[in-house]
mmCIF file of C-alpha atoms and ligand atoms in Angstrom:
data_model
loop_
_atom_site.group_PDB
_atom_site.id
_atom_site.type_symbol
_atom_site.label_atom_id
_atom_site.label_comp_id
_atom_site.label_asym_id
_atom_site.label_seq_id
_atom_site.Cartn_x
_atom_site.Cartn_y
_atom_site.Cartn_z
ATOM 1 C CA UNK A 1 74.597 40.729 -17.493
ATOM 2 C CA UNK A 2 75.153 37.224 -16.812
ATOM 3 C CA UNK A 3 77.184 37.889 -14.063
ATOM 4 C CA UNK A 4 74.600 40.088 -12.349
ATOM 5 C CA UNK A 5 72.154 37.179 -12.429
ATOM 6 C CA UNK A 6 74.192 34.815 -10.906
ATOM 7 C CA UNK A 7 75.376 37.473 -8.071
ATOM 8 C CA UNK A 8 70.958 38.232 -7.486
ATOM 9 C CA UNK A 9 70.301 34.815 -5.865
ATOM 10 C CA UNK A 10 73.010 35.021 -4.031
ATOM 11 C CA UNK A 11 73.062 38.638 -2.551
ATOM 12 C CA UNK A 12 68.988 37.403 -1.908
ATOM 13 C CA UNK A 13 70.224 34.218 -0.126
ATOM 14 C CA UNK A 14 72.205 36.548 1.906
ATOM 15 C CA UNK A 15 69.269 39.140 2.480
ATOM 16 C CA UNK A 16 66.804 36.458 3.762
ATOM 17 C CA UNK A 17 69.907 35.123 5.977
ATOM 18 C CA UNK A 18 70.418 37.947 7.642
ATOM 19 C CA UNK A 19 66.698 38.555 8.612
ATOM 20 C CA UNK A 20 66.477 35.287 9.791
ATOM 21 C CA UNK A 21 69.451 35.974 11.910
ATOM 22 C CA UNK A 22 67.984 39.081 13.228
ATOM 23 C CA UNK A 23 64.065 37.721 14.095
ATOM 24 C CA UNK A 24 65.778 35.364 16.921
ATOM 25 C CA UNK A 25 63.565 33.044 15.770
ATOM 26 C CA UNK A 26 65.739 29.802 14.386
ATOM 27 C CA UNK A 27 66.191 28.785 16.574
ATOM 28 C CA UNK A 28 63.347 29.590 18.615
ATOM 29 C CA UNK A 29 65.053 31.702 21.550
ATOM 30 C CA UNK A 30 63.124 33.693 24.260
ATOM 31 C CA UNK A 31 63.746 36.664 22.289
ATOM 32 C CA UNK A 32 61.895 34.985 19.677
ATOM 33 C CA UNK A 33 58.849 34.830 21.677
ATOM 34 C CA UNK A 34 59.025 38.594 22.730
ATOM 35 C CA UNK A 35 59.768 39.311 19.438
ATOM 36 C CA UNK A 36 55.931 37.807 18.058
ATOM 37 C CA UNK A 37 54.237 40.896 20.950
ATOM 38 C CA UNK A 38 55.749 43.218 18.083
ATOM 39 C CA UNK A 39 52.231 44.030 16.378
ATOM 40 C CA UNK A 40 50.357 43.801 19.721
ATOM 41 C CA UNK A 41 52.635 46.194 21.489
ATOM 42 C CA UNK A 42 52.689 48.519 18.123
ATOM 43 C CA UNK A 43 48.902 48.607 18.028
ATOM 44 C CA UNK A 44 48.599 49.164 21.793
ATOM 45 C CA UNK A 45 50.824 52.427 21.710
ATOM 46 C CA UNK A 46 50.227 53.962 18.280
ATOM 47 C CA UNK A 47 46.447 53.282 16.951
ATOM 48 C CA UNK A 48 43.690 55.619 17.412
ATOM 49 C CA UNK A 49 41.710 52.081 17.507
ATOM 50 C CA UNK A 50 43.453 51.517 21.228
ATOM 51 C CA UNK A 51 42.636 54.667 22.566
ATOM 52 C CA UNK A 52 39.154 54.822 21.328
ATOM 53 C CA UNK A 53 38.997 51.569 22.753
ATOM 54 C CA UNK A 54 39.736 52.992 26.160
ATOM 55 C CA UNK A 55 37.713 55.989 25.710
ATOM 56 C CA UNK A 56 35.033 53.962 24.906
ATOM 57 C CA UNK A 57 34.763 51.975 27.995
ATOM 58 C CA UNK A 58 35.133 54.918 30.508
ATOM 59 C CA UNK A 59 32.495 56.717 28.386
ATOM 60 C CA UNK A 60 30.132 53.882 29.030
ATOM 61 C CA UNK A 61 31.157 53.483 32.654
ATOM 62 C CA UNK A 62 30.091 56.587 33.125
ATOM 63 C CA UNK A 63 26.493 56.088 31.669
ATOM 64 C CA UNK A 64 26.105 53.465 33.683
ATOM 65 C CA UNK A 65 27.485 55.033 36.908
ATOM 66 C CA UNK A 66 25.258 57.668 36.228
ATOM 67 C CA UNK A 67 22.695 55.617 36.253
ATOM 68 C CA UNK A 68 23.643 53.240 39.236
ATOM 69 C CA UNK A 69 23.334 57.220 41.365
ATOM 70 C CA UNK A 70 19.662 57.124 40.626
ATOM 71 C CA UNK A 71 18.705 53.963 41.366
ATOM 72 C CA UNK A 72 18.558 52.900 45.405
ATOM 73 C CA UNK A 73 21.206 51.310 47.056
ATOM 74 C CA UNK A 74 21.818 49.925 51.109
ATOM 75 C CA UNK A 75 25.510 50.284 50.790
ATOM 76 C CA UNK A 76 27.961 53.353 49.503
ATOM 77 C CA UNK A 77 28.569 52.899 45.871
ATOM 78 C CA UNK A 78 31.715 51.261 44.622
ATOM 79 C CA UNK A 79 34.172 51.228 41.756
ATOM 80 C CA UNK A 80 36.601 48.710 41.538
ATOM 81 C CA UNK A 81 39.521 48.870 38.667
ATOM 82 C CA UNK A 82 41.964 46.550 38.314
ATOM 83 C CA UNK A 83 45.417 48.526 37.683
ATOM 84 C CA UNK A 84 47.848 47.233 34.970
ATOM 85 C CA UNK A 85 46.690 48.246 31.588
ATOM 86 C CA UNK A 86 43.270 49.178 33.003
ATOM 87 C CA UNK A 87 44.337 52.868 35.211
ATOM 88 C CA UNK A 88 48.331 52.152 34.059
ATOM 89 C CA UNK A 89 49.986 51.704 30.995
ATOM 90 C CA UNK A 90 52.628 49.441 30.789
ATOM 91 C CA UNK A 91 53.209 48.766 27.339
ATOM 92 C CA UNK A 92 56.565 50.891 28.127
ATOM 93 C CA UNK A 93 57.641 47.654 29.316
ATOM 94 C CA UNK A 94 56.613 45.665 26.589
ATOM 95 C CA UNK A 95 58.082 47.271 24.139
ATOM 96 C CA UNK A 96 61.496 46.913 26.224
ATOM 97 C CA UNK A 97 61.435 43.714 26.157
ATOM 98 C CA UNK A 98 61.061 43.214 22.688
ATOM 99 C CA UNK A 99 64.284 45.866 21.747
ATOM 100 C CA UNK A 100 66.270 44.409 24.250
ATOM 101 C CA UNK A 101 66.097 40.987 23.362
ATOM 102 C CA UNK A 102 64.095 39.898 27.093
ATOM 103 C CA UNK A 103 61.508 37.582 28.473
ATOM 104 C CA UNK A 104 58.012 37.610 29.927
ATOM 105 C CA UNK A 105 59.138 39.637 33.495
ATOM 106 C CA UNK A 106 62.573 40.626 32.817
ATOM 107 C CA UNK A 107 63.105 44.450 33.867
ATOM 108 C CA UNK A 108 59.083 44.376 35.083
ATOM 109 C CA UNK A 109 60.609 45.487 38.461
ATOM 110 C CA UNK A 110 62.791 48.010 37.357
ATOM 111 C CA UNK A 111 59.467 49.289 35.099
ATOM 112 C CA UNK A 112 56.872 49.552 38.756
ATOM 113 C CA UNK A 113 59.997 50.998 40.761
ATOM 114 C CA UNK A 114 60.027 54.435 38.040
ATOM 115 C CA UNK A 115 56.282 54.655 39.289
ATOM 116 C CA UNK A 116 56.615 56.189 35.338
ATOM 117 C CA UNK A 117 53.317 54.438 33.799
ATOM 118 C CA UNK A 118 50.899 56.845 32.517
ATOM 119 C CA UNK A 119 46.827 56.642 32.600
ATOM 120 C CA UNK A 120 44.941 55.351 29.888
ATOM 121 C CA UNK A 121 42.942 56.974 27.838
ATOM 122 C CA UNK A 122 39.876 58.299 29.648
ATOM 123 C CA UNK A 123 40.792 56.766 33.108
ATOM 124 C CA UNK A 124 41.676 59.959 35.093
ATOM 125 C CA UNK A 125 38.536 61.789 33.452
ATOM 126 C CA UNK A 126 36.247 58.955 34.738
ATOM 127 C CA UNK A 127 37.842 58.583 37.989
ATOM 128 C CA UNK A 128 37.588 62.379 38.814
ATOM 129 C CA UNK A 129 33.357 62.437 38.007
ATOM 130 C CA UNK A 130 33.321 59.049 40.022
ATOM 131 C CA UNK A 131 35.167 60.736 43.058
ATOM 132 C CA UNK A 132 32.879 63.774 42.747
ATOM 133 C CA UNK A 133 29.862 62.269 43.043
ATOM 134 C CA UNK A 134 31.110 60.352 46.107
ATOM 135 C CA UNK A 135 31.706 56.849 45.008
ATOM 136 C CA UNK A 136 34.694 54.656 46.619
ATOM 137 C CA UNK A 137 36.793 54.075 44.414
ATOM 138 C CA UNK A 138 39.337 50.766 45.128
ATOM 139 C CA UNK A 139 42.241 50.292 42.791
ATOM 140 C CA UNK A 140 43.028 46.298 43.277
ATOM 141 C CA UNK A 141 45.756 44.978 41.527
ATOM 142 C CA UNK A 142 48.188 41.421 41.620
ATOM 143 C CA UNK A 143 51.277 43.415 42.127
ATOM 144 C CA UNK A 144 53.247 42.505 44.772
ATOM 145 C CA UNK A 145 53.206 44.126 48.115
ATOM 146 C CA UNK A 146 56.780 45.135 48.408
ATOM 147 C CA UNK A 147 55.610 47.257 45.134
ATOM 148 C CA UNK A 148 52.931 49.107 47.460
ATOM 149 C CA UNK A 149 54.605 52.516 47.611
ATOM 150 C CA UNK A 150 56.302 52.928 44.238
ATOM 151 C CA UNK A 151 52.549 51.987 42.864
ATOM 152 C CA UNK A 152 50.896 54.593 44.730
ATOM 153 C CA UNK A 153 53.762 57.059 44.113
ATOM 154 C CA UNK A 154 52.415 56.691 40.248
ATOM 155 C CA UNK A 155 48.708 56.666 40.504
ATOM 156 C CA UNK A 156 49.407 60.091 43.041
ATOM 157 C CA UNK A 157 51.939 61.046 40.648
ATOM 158 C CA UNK A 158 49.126 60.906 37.481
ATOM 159 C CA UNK A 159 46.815 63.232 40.206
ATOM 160 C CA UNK A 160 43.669 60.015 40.403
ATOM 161 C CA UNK A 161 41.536 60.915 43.158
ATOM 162 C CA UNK A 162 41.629 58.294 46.432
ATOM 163 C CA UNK A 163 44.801 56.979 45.385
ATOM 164 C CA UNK A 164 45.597 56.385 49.294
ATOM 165 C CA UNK A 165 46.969 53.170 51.218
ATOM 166 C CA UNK A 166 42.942 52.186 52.087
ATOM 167 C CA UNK A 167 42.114 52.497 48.428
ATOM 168 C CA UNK A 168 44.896 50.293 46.855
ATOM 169 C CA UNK A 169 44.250 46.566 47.502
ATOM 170 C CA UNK A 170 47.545 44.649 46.115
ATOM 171 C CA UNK A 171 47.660 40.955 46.753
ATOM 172 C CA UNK A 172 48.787 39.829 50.275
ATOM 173 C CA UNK A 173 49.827 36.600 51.191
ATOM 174 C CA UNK A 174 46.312 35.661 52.851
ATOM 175 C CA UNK A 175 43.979 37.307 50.500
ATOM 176 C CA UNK A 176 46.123 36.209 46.948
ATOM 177 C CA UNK A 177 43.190 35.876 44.624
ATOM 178 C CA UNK A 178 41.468 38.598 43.319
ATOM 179 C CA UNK A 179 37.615 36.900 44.093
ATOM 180 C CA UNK A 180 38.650 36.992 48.209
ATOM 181 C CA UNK A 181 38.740 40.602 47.730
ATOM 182 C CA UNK A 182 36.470 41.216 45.641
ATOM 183 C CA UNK A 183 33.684 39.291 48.064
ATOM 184 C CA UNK A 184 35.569 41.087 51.019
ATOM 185 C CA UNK A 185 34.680 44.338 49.336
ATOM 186 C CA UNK A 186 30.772 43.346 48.582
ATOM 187 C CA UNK A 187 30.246 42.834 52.327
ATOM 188 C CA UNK A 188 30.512 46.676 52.411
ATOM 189 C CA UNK A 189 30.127 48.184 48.996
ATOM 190 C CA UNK A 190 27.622 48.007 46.383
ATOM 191 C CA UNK A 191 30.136 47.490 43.812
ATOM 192 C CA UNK A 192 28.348 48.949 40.738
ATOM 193 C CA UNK A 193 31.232 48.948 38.031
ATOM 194 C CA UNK A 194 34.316 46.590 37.322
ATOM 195 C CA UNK A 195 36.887 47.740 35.266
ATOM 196 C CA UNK A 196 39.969 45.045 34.275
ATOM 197 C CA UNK A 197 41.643 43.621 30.766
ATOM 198 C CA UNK A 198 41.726 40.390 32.309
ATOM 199 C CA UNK A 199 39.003 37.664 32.996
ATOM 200 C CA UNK A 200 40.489 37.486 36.164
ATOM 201 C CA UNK A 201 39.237 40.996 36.996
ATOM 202 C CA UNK A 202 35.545 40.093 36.821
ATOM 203 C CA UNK A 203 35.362 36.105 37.387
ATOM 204 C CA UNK A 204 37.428 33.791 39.719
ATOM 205 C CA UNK A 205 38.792 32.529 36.118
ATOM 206 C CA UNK A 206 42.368 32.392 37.381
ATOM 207 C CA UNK A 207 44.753 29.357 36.090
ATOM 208 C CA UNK A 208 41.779 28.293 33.949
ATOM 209 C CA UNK A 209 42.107 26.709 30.476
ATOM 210 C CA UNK A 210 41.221 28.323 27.597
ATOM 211 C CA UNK A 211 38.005 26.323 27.393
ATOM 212 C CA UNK A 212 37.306 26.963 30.764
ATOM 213 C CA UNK A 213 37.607 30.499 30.494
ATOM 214 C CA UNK A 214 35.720 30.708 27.777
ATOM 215 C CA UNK A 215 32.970 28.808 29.404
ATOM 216 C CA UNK A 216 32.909 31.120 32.306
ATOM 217 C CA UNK A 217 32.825 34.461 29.944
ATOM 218 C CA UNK A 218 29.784 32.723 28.171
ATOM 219 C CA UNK A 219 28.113 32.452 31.360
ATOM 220 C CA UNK A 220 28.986 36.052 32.469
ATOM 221 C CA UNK A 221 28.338 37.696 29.329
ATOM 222 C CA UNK A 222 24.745 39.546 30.251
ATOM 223 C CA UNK A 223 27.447 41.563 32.654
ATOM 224 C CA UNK A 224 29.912 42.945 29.801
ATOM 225 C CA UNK A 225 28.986 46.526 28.847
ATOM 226 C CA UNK A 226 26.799 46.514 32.060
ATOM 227 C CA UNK A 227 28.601 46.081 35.268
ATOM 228 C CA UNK A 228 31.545 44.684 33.621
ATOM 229 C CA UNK A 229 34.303 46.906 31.337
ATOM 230 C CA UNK A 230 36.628 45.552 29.381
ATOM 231 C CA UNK A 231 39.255 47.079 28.093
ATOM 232 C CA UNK A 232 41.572 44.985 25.182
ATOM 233 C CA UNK A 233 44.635 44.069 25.757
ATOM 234 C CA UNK A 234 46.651 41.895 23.017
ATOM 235 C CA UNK A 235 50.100 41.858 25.236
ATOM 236 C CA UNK A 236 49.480 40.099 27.361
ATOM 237 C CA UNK A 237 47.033 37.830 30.017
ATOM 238 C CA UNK A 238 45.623 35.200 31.231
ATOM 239 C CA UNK A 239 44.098 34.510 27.836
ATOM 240 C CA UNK A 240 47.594 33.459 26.611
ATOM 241 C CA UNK A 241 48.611 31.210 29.837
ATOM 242 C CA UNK A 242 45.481 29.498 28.168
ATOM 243 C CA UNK A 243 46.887 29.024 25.171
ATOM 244 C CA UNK A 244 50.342 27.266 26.701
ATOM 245 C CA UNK A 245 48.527 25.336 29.407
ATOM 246 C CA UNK A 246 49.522 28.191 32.007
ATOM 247 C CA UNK A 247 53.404 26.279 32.126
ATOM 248 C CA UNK A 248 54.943 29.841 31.181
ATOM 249 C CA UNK A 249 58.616 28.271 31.303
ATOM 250 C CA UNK A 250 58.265 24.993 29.564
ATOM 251 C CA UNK A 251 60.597 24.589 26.509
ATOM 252 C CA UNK A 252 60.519 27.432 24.390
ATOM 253 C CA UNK A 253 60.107 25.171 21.010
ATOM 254 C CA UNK A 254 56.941 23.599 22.521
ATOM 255 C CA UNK A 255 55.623 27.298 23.172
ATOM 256 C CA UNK A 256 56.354 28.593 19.856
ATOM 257 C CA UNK A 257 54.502 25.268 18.634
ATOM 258 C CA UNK A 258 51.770 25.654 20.918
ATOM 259 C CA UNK A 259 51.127 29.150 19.669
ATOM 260 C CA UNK A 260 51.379 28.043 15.652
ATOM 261 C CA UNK A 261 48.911 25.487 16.787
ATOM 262 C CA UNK A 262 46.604 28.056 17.628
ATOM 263 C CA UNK A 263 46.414 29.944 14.702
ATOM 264 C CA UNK A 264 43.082 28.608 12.335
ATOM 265 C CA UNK A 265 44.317 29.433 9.021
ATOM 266 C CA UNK A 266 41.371 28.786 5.534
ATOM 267 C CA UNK A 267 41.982 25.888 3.489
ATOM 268 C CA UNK A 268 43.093 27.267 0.807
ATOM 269 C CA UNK A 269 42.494 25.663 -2.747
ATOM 270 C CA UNK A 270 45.678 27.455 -3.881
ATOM 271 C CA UNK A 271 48.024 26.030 -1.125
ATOM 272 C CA UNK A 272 51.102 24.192 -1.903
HETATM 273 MG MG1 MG B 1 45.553 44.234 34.159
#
């Protein structure tokens, strides 16, 4: 017996070793970073909470595009939807990175060029009663243009109604942020609906702090649930280049204590 208890501590020792070893995370490695997505990327591809999430923000667009049909409008009615984790969903990707030990973009190329991303939840149903009633629909995303065809390829390849070369608006080299053309479509289009999971996709809120950002949403927020969806998205965004200060490659021990710093923990009266 008293050999067993002196082998527990040990054999423990080992235990909590070993998952140490296996977290990447001490020392704080890139992989150690992916590896903190884990219960993001689990919640974005397995709970009935994401999908109802999604579900729930087509449903409403729809209310409200219904709506938008009655009311009187100079120009053709619009729908703009930003494309990653909005129409797409990449979390394929994610999750890749975390088994495979990689960093923020590593194998995102590989991931467009499949064209393999599937819709969201309720995005093709939406689309489809958009298309029929004769709205435009414009699918404007930040990929890059040399990923113009495999992109299309995938929305055509899910079956989404106008996915065409005028109807996909990827960043070009003179029109790079979002805003430019967003205001280049409002010359034309009464753009009754925005769709994104990024500030960015509603407000020129790119490279922003944190505070910023949140500043601008505060300012904006009459428009969420109105002409404004939403859709969550825990992954990944602009909301955590706020966090870091937008420096995505600084030194990976300052971004692992930037992100602890984050975190607003009780005071407990129990703590150690
Ligand atoms: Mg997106």
């Amino acid at each position: 017996m008293n050999t067993l208890k002196r082998l527990i501590p040990i054999c423990l020792s080992f235990t909590v070793f070993s998952v140490s070893a296996n977290t990447h995370c001490d020392p704080v490695t890139p992989a150690c970073l992916t590896e903190q997505y884990t219960m993001s990327v689990l919640w974005y591809q397995n709970s009935a909470e994401a999908r109802a999430a999604f579900y729930q923000g087509y449903q409403l667009g729809q209310m409200r595009l219904e709506q938008a049909l009655k009311e009187k409008s100079t120009k053709p009615l619009a729908v703009v939807l930003d494309l990653d984790e909005t129409v797409l969903d990449d979390s394929p990707h994610q999750a890749w990175l975390i088994k495979n030990h990689k960093f923020l973009l590593d194998g995102w190329d590989e991931w467009v060029d499949m064209a393999a991303a599937e819709a969201v939840p309720g995005a093709k149903a939406f689309l489809e009663f958009a298309d029929k009633q004769g709205v435009s629909l414009f699918y404007l995303s930040d990929r890059k243009q040399s990923q113009f065809d495999v992109t299309l390829k995938n929305l055509q390849k899910i079956g989404l109604p106008q996915a065409d070369k005028a109807h996909l608006l990827l960043k070009t080299p003179e029109m790079k942020s979002k805003q430019g053309r967003r205001d280049r479509l409002e010359e034309h289009y009464n753009v009754v609906l925005y769709f994104g999971d990024n500030l960015a996709d509603f407000l020129d809120s790119k490279g922003k702090s944190q505070e910023e950002r949140n500043r601008m949403m505060e300012e904006a927020r009459a428009e969420f649930g109105k002409r404004f969806i939403l859709f969550p998205n825990p992954m990944y965004g602009d909301w955590y280049g706020g966090l870091i200060q937008n420096n995505f490659t600084q030194d990976h021990n300052r971004i692992y204590r930037l992100r602890m710093d984050k975190l607003r923990p009780f005071e407990s009266a129990n703590a150690p």
